[in-house]
XYZ file of C-alpha atoms in Angstrom:
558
model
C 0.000 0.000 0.000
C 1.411 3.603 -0.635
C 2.219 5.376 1.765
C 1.385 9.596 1.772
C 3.981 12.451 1.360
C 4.199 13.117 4.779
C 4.953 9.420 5.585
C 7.657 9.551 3.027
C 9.300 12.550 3.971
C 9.284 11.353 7.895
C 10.327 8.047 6.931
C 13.874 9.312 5.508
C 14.476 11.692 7.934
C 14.340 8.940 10.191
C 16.241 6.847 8.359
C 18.891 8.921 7.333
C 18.861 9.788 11.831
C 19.268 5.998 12.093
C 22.069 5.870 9.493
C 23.626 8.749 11.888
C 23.790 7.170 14.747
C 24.904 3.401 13.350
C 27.438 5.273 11.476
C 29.126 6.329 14.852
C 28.876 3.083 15.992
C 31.169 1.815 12.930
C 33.369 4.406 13.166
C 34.030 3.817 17.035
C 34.197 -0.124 16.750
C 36.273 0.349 13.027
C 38.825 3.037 14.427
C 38.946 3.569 17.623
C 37.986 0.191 19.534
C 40.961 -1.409 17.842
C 43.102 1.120 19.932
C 41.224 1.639 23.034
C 42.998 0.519 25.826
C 42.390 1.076 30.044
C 45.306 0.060 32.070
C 47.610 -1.236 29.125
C 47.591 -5.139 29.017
C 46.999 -5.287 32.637
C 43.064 -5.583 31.561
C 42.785 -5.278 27.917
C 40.426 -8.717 27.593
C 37.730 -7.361 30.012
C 38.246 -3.431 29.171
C 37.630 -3.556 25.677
C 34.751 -6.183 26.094
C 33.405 -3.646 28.563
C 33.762 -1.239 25.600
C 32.525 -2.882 22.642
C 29.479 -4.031 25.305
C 28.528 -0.350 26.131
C 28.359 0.524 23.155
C 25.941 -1.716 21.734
C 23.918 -0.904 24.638
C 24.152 2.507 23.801
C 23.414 1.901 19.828
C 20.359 -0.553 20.979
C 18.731 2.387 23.473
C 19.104 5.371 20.878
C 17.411 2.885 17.426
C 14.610 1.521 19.866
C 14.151 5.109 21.490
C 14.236 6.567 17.812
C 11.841 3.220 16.352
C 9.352 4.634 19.511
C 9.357 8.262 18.174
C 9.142 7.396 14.446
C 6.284 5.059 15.609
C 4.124 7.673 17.389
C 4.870 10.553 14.925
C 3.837 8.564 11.835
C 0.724 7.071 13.949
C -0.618 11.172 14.012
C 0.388 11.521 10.217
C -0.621 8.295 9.480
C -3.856 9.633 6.849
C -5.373 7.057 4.449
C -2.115 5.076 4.646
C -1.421 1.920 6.598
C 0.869 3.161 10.016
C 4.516 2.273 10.229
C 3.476 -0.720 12.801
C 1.011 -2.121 11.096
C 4.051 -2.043 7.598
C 6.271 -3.419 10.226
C 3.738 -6.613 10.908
C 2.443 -7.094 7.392
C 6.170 -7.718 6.393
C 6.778 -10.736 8.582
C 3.640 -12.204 6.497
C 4.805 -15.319 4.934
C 4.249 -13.495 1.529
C 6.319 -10.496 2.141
C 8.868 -12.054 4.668
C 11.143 -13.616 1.662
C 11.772 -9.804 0.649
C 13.007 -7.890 4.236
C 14.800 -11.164 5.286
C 18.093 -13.229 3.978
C 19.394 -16.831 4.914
C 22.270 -14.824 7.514
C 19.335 -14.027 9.426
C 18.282 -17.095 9.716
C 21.773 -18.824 10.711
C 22.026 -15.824 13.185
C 18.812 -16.647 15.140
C 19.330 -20.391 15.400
C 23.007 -19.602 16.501
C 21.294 -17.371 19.264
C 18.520 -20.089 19.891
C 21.248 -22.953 20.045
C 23.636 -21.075 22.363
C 20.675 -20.650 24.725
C 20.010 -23.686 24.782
C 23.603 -24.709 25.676
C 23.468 -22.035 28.364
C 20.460 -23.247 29.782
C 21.458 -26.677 30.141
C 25.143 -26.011 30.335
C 26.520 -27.164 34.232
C 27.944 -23.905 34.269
C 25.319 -21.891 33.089
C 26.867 -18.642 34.434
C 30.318 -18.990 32.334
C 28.402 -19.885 29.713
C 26.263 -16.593 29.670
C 29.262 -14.100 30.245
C 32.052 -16.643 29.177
C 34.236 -15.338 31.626
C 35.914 -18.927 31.920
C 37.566 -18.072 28.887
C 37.768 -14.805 26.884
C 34.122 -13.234 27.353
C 32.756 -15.087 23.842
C 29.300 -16.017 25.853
C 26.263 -15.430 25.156
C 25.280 -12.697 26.349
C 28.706 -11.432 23.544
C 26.706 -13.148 20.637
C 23.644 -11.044 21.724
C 25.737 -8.154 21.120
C 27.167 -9.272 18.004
C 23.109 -9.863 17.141
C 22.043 -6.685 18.207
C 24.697 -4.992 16.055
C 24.192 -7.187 13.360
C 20.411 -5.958 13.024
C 21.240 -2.382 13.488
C 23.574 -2.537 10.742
C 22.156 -4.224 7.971
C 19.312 -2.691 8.311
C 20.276 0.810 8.698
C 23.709 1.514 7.983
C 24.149 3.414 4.696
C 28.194 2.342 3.337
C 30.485 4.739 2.323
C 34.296 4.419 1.790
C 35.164 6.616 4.584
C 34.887 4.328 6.958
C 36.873 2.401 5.376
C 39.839 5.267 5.295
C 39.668 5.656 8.672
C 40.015 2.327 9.791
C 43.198 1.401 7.502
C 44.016 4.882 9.126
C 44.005 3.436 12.850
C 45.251 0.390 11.818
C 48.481 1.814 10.270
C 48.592 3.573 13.738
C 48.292 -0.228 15.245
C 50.859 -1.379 12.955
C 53.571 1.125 13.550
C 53.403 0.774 17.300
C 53.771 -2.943 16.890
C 56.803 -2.443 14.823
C 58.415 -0.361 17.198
C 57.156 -2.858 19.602
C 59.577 -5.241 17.476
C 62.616 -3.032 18.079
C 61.465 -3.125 21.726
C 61.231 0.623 21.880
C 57.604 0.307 23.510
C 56.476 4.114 22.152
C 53.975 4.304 24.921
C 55.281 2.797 27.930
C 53.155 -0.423 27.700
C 55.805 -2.912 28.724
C 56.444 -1.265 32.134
C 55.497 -3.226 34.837
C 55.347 -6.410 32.277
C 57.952 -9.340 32.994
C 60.546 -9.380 31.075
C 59.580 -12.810 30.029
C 56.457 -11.961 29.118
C 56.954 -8.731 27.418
C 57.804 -10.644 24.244
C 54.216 -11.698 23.669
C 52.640 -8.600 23.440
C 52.382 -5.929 20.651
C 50.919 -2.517 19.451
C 47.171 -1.760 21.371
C 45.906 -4.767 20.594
C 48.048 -7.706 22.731
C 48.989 -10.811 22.326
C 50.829 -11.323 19.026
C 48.262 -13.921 17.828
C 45.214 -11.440 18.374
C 47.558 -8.477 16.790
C 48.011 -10.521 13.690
C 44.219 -11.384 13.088
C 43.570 -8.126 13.388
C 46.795 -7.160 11.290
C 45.845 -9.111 8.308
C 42.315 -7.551 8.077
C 43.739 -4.082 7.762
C 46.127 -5.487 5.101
C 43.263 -7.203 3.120
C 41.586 -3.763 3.842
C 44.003 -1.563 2.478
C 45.205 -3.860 -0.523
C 41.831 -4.352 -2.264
C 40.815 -1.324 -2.241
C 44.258 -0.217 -3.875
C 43.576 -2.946 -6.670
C 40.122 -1.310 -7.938
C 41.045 2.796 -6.874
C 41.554 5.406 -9.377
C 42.540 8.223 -7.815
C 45.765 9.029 -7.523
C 46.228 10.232 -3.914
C 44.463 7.666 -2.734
C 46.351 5.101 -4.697
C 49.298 6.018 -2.721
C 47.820 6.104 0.381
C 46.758 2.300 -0.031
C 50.040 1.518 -1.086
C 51.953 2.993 1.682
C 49.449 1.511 4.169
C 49.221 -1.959 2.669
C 53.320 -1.957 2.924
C 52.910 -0.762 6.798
C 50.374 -3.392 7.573
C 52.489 -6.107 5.912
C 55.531 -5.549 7.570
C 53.534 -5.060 10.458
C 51.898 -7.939 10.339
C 54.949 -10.067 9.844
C 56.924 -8.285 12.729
C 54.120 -9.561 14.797
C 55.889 -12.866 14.699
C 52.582 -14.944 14.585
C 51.735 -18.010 12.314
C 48.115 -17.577 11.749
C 49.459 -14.501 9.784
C 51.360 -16.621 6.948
C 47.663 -18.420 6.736
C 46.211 -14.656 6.022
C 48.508 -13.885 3.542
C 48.190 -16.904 1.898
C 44.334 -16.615 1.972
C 44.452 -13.610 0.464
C 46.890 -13.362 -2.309
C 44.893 -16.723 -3.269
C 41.829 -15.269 -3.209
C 41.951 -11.823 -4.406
C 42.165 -12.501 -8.487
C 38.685 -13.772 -8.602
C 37.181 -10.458 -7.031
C 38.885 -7.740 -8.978
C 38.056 -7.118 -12.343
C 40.031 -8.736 -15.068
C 42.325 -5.912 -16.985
C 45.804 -5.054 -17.270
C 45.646 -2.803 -14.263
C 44.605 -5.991 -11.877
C 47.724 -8.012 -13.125
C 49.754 -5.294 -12.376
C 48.496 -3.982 -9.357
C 48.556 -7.632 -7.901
C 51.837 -8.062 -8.742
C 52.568 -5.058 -6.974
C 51.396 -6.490 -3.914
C 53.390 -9.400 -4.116
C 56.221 -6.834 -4.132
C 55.058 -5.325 -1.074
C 55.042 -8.232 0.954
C 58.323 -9.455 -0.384
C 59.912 -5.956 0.986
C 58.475 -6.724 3.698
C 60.361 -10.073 4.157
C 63.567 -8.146 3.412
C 62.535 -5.249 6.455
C 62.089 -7.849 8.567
C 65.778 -9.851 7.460
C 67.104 -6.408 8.354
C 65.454 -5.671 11.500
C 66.594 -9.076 12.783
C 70.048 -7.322 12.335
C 69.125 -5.097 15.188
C 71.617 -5.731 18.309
C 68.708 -6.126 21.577
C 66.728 -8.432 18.913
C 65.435 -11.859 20.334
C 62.390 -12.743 18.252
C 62.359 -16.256 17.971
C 60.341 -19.329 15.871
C 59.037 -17.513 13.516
C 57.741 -18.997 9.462
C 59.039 -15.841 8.211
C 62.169 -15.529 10.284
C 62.688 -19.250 8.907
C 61.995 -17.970 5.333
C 64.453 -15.266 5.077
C 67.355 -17.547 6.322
C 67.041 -18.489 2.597
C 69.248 -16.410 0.307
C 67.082 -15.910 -2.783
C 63.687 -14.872 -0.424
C 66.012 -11.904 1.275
C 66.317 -9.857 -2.171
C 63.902 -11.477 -4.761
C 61.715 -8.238 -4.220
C 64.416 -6.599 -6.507
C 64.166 -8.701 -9.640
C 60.228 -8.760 -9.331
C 60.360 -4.995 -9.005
C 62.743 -4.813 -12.701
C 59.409 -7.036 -13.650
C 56.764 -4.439 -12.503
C 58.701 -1.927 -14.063
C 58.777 -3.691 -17.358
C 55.187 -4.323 -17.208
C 54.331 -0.534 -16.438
C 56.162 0.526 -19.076
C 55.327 -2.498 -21.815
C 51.156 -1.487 -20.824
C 51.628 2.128 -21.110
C 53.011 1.783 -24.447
C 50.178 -0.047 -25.354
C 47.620 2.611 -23.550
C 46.807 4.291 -26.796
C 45.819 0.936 -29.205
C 44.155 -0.460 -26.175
C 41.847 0.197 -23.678
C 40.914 -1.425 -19.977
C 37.809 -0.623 -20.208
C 35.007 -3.102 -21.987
C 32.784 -0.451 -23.281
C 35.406 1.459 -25.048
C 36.228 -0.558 -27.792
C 37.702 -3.315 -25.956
C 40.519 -4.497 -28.167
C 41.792 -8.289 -28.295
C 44.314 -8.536 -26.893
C 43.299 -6.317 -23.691
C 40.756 -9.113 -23.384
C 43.209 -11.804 -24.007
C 45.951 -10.605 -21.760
C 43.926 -10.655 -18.248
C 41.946 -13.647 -18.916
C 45.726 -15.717 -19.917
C 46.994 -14.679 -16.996
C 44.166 -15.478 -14.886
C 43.985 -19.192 -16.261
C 47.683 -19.700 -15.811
C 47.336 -18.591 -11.940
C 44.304 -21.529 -11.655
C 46.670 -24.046 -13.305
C 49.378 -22.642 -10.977
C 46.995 -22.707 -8.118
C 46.028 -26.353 -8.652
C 49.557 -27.622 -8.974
C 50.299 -25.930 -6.284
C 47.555 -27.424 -4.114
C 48.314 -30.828 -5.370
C 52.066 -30.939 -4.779
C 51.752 -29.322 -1.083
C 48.429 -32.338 -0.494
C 51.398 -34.861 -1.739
C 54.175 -33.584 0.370
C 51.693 -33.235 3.639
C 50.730 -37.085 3.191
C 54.091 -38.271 2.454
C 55.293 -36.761 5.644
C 52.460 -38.230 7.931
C 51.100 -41.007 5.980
C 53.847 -43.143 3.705
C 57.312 -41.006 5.191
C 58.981 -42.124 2.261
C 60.549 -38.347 1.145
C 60.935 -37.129 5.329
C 64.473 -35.983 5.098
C 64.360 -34.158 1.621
C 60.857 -32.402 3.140
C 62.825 -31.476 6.076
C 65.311 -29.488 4.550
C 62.334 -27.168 3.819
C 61.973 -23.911 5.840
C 59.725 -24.782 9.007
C 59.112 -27.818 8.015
C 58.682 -28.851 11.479
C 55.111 -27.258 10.395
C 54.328 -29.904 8.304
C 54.650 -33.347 10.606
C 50.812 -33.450 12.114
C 51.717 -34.421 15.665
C 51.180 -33.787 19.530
C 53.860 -30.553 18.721
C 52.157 -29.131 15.659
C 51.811 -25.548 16.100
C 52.999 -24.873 19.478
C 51.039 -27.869 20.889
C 48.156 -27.364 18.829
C 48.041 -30.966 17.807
C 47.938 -32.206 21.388
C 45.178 -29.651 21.861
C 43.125 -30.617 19.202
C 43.233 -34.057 19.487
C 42.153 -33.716 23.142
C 38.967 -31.383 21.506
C 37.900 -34.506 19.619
C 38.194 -37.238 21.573
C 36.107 -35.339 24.278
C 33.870 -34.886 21.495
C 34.158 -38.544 20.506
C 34.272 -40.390 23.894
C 32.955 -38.014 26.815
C 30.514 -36.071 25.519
C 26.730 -36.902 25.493
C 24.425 -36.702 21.980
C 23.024 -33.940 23.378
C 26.316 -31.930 24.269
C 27.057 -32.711 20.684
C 24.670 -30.913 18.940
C 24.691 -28.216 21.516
C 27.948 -28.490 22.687
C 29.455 -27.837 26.623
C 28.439 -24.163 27.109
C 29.040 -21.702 25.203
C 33.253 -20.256 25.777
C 33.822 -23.233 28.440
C 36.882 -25.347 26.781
C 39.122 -24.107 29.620
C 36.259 -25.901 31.982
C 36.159 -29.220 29.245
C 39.703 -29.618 29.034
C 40.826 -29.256 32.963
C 38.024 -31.896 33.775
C 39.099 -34.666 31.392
C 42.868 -34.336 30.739
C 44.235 -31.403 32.948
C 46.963 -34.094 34.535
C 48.070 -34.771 30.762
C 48.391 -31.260 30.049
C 50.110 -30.580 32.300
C 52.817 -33.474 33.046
C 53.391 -33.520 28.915
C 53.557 -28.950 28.612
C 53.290 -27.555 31.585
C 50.168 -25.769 30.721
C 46.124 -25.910 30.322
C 44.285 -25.079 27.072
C 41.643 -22.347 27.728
C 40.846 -22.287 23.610
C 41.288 -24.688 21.060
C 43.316 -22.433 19.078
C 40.923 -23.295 16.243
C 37.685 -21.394 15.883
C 35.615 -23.967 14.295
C 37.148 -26.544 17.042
C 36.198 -24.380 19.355
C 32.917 -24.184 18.211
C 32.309 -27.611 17.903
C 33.666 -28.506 21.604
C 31.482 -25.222 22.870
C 28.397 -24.876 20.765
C 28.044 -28.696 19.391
C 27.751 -29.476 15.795
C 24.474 -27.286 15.280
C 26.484 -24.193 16.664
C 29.104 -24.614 14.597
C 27.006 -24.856 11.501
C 25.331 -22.400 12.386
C 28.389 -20.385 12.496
C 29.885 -21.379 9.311
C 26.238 -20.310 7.785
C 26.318 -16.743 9.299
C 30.098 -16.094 7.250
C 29.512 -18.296 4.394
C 25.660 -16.798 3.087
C 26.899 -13.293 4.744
C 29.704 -13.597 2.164
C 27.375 -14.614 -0.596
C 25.109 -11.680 -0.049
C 27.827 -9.198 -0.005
C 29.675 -11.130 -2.928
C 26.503 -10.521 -4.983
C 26.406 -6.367 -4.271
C 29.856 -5.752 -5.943
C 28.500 -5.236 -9.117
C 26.862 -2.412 -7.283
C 29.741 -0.729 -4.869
C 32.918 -1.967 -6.414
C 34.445 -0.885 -2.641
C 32.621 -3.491 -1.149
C 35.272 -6.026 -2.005
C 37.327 -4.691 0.764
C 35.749 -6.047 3.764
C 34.915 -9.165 1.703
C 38.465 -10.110 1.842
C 39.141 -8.870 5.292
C 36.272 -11.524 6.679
C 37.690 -14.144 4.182
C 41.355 -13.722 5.256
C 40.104 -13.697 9.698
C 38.324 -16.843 8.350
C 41.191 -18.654 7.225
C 43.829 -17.603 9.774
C 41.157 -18.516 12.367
C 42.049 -22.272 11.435
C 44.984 -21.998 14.349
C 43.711 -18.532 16.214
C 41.207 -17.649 18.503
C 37.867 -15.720 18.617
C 38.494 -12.854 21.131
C 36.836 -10.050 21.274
C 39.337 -7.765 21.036
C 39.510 -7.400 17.725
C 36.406 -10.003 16.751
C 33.711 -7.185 16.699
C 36.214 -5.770 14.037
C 35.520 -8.911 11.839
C 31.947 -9.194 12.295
C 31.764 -5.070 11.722
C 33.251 -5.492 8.568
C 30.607 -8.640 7.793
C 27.739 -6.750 8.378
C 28.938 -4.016 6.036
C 28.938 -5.896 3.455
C 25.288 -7.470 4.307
C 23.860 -4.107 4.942
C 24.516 -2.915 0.949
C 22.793 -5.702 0.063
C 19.372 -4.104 2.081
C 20.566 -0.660 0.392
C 20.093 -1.943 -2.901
C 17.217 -3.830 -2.532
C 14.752 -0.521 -2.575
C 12.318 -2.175 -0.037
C 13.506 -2.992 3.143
C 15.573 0.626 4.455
C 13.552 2.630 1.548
C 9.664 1.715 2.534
C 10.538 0.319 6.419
C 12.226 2.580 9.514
C-alpha cells in the first residue's frame, strides 16, 4: 500500500537519523575500539569487552528510542495510509517475509537459539552466559554481536570513509607494533610487564596472535581497495598503508598470519576485475610483501633483537627470499612501461572498444594462476601425506623452511596438535548426543579440558588449554555441531550476499576479503573479542549494501 507524502518525507528523515547514529557506531568499533585501551595489558580482555558491550547498549537504546518516536509521529500523520506498525507486521507475512529477510538471518537466530540452549542446560550456566571462563565469547557477547548485526544491515548506509579511517588506525596499530619489534615500547606499555612476558605482546591490541588477526584484516583492507582505486592520492595512500600493515603484520611474529597472507593473495584474483591494471596492481602487492620479508631480514640485524620461531624468520634464512623483491620490481617496471606503451591501441575498459588482446591478456593470466593454483595445491596435499602417511621423502621435506610445520603431531603448532586431538576425543568419547549438537556451554573449553585431561596437560607442557586455538574446534567442543554450523552459515551466506552487491559498490570487495582472510587464519587462532567485533563489523557491512540496494527494506521500512 502507498504510503502519503508526509509518511515519506518522515520516513527518511528517520532513516537517514538511524544511518547517523549506526554510522558512529562503525566508526568507534572500526577506528577507535581497535586502539582503546584502560590500564595497558593489565586488563585489555575485560576493558575492551566492557567497551565494545557499552556501546551496543548505547546503539540498541538510541534505534529503539528513535523506532518509539518514528512510531508515534507517523501514527498522528498516518492519513489514508497503513501506520509504520502495522508495515512493520504485514512484512513478517509469509508473503512479504522472503523480501526484508536473507538466509544470515536465519543462521544468526538459530546460533542465538542454540547457544541458549547450551546455556540453559550447560553445568555452568553462568560462564556460559558471560564466558568469563575463557575470553568473554558467551552469550550474552553473541547477543551483542546480534544486536549490532540488526542495526547494521538494516540501517547503515556504506560509504568508503569508513573504510579510510580504519586502515588509518590500523596503520597507527601497525607502527606501534613495529616499534614494539625493536622493543622501543612508544607508549610505555611494557612497564610493569615481565621481562619474560613482554615478548608476547604488541601494538594496542596484545597478544601477538590477536595483533596478527587483526593485522591481516587491515592489510586485506588496504590492498583491495588499492587494486580497484583510481585516484591518484588515494592510490598512494593504499600503497603505503598496505606496505605498513604487511611488515607489520609479519613483525608480529605470529603463524596464523602466513595463513592470512596466503588466503588472500589466493583469493583476491577472482574479485577484482580482469584488466591489465589488476595483473599489475597484484603483482605489486606481491612486491610489497616481499619488501616486507627483506625489512624484517634487516630488522633481525638489530643488536637487543630476540624474536624467535618464527615462518618468516625461517623464510628469510634463505638467500634468494632476502632480495627477490628486486628482480620482481625490474618485472613491474617492465610491465608498467610495456602497458603504457600499449595505452593508446588499447583500452581497460570493456565499453570502449575493448581491443583483443586487452581481453586476451587478463583472462591468460588469470587461467595460468588456476593451473598454478592447482599444482600448487596438489604438490603441497602430496608432500603433507608423504610426511604423515607413507614417510617415504621425510628428510628431503625437512630441509624445507619450518618444516617442522608440516609433521601433524602432539607438537604441531605450538602444541596445537595435542590440543586438538584432546577437543575430539572429548567430542568422541565423553561427551553426550546432546552436548554434541549443543555443545558444553558456550566459551567453556578451559572448563572441558581441565576436567578430562588437565593431569596430561600438564605433566606432557606444563600448561592448560583455555581455547582450542581453532575457531571452528572451538565451536564444535562449545556450541556442538548445530552451533558450529550455524556459524559457518552466518560467514559463508553473509559472504554470498555481499559477494553478490559488488557489481553495485565496487568498494565493497574490501571487507569481503578482510572476513575471508580472519576466516582462514582462524584455522589456528582464537575468537576474542578484542579485535572479533572488528571482523563481524566489517561482515555486516557488506550485508547491509545488500538491504541498500534492494529498494524495499531501508527505503519503505524505519
Amino acid at each position: 500500500m502507498a504510503k502519503t507524502k508526509n509518511q515519506q518525507s518522515l520516513a527518511e528523515v528517520f532513516k537517514s537519523i538511524a544511518n547517523g547514529i549506526t554510522g558512529v557506531f562503525v566508526f568507534i568499533i572500526l577506528v577507535i575500539f581497535p586502539i582503546y585501551t584502560h590500564n595497558k595489558y593489565f586488563d585489555i580482555l575485560g576493558a575492551r569487552y566492557a567497551f565494545f558491550k557499552y556501546w551496543c547498549i548505547i546503539l540498541c537504546v538510541l534505534l529503539s528510542a528513535l523506532g518509539i518516536l518514528y512510531l508515534i509521529l507517523d501514527t498522528q500523520n498516518q492519513a489514508s495510509s497503513p501506520t509504520a506498525l502495522r508495515r512493520f507486521l504485514d512484512a513478517f507475512k509469509p508473503k512479504n517475509i522472503k523480501n526484508h529477510i536473507v538466509i544470515t538471518d536465519i543462521f544468526f537466530v538459530v546460533m542465538i537459539i542454540s547457544m541458549t540452549i547450551s546455556t540453559i542446560f550447560s553445568n555452568y550456566k553462568e560462564e556460559s552466559f558471560f564466558g568469563n571462563a575463557g575470553r568473554y565469547q558467551g552469550l550474552e557477547c553473541w547477543i551483542l554481536y546480534f544486536i549490532s548485526y540488526i542495526a547494521i544491515t538494516r540501517t547503515f548506509k556504506f560509504k568508503r570513509v569508513y573504510l579510510d579511517f580504519a586502515i588509518l588506525a590500523g596503520a597507527f596499530a601497525c607502527v606501534w607494533g613495529i616499534l614494539d619489534f625493536f622493543w622501543l615500547d612508544p607508549f610505555h606499555f611494557f612497564v610493569d610487564v615481565s621481562e619474560g612476558q613482554q615478548g608476547m605482546f604488541a601494538s594496542s591490541i596484545g597478544n601477538l596472535n590477536t595483533y596478527t588477526n587483526y593485522t591481516i584484516m587491515v592489510f586485506a583492507l588496504t590492498s583491495a581497495l588499492f587494486m580497484v582505486e583510481t585516484k591518484t592520492w588515494r592510490l598512494i595512500y593504499y600503497l603505503i598503508a598496505s606496505l605498513i600493515a604487511s611488515v607489520g603484520t609479519i613483525f608480529g611474529f605470529a603463524d596464523n598470519a602466513v595463513l592470512g597472507f596466503f588466503g588472500f593473495f589466493v583469493v583476491l584474483p577472482f574479485f577484482v576485475p580482469k584488466t591489465r591494471r589488476s595483473v599489475l596492481r597484484y603483482f605489486i602487492l606481491i612486491d610489497v610483501f616481499l619488501v616486507s620479508l627483506f625489512f624484517l631480514y634487516i630488522g633481525l640485524k638489530y643488536p637487543h633483537n630476540t624474536w624467535q620461531g618464527s615462518f618468516f624468520q625461517d623464510l628469510v634464512k634463505v638467500d634468494i627470499i632476502k632480495y627477490i623483491f628486486i628482480p620482481f620490481t625490474i618485472l613491474i617496471i617492465g610491465l608498467f612501461i610495456l602497458f603504457n606503451k600499449m595505452a593508446p591501441r588499447y583500452s581497460d575498459n570493456i565499453n570502449n572498444n575493448l581491443k583483443p588482446l586487452d581481453s586476451i591478456l587478463p583472462k591468460t593470466v588469470m587461467y595460468a594462476y588456476i593451473v598454478v593454483l592447482v599444482i600448487g595445491f596438489i604438490v603441497v596435499g602430496y608432500i603433507l601425506f608423504d610426511m604423515n602417511v607413507t614417510k617415504q621423502h621425510v628428510d628431503l621435506w625437512r630441509k624445507i623452511p619450518s618444516s617442522h610445520q608440516l609433521e601433524f603431531n602432539d607438537y604441531w603448532g605450538t602444541h596445537r596438535g595435542h590440543n586438538w586431538r584432546i577437543a575430539f576425543t572429548n567430542f568422541t568419547q565423553n561427551f553426550s548426543w546432546f552436548q554434541r549438537l549443543f555443545g558444553y556451554g558456550p566459551d567453556t573449553y578451559l572448563i572441558v579440558s581441565e576436567r578430562t585431561f588437565y593431569e596430561e596437560m600438564v605433566e606432557r607442557f606444563g600448561e592448560v588449554y583455555d581455547s582450542a586455538h581453532n575457531e571452528y574446534i572451538n565451536y564444535l567442543i562449545c556450541e556442538g555441531i548445530i552451533g558450529l554450523v550455524s556459524y559457518l552459515g552466518i560467514f559463508i551466506s553473509g559472504l554470498v550476499v555481499a559477494i553478490k552487491n559488488i557489481k553495485n559498490n565496487i568498494y565493497i570487495i574490501a571487507p569481503i576479503l578482510a572476513v575471508i582472510v580472519y576466516l582462514v587464519q582462524a584455522f589456528v587462532n582464537i575468537a576474542i573479542p578484542i579485535t572479533t567485533p572488528v571482523f563481524f563489523t566489517l561482515m555486516y557491512i557488506g550485508v547491509a549494501e545488500h538491504f541498500e540496494n534492494k529498494g524495499t527494506s531501508k527505503k519503505e521500512h524505519f
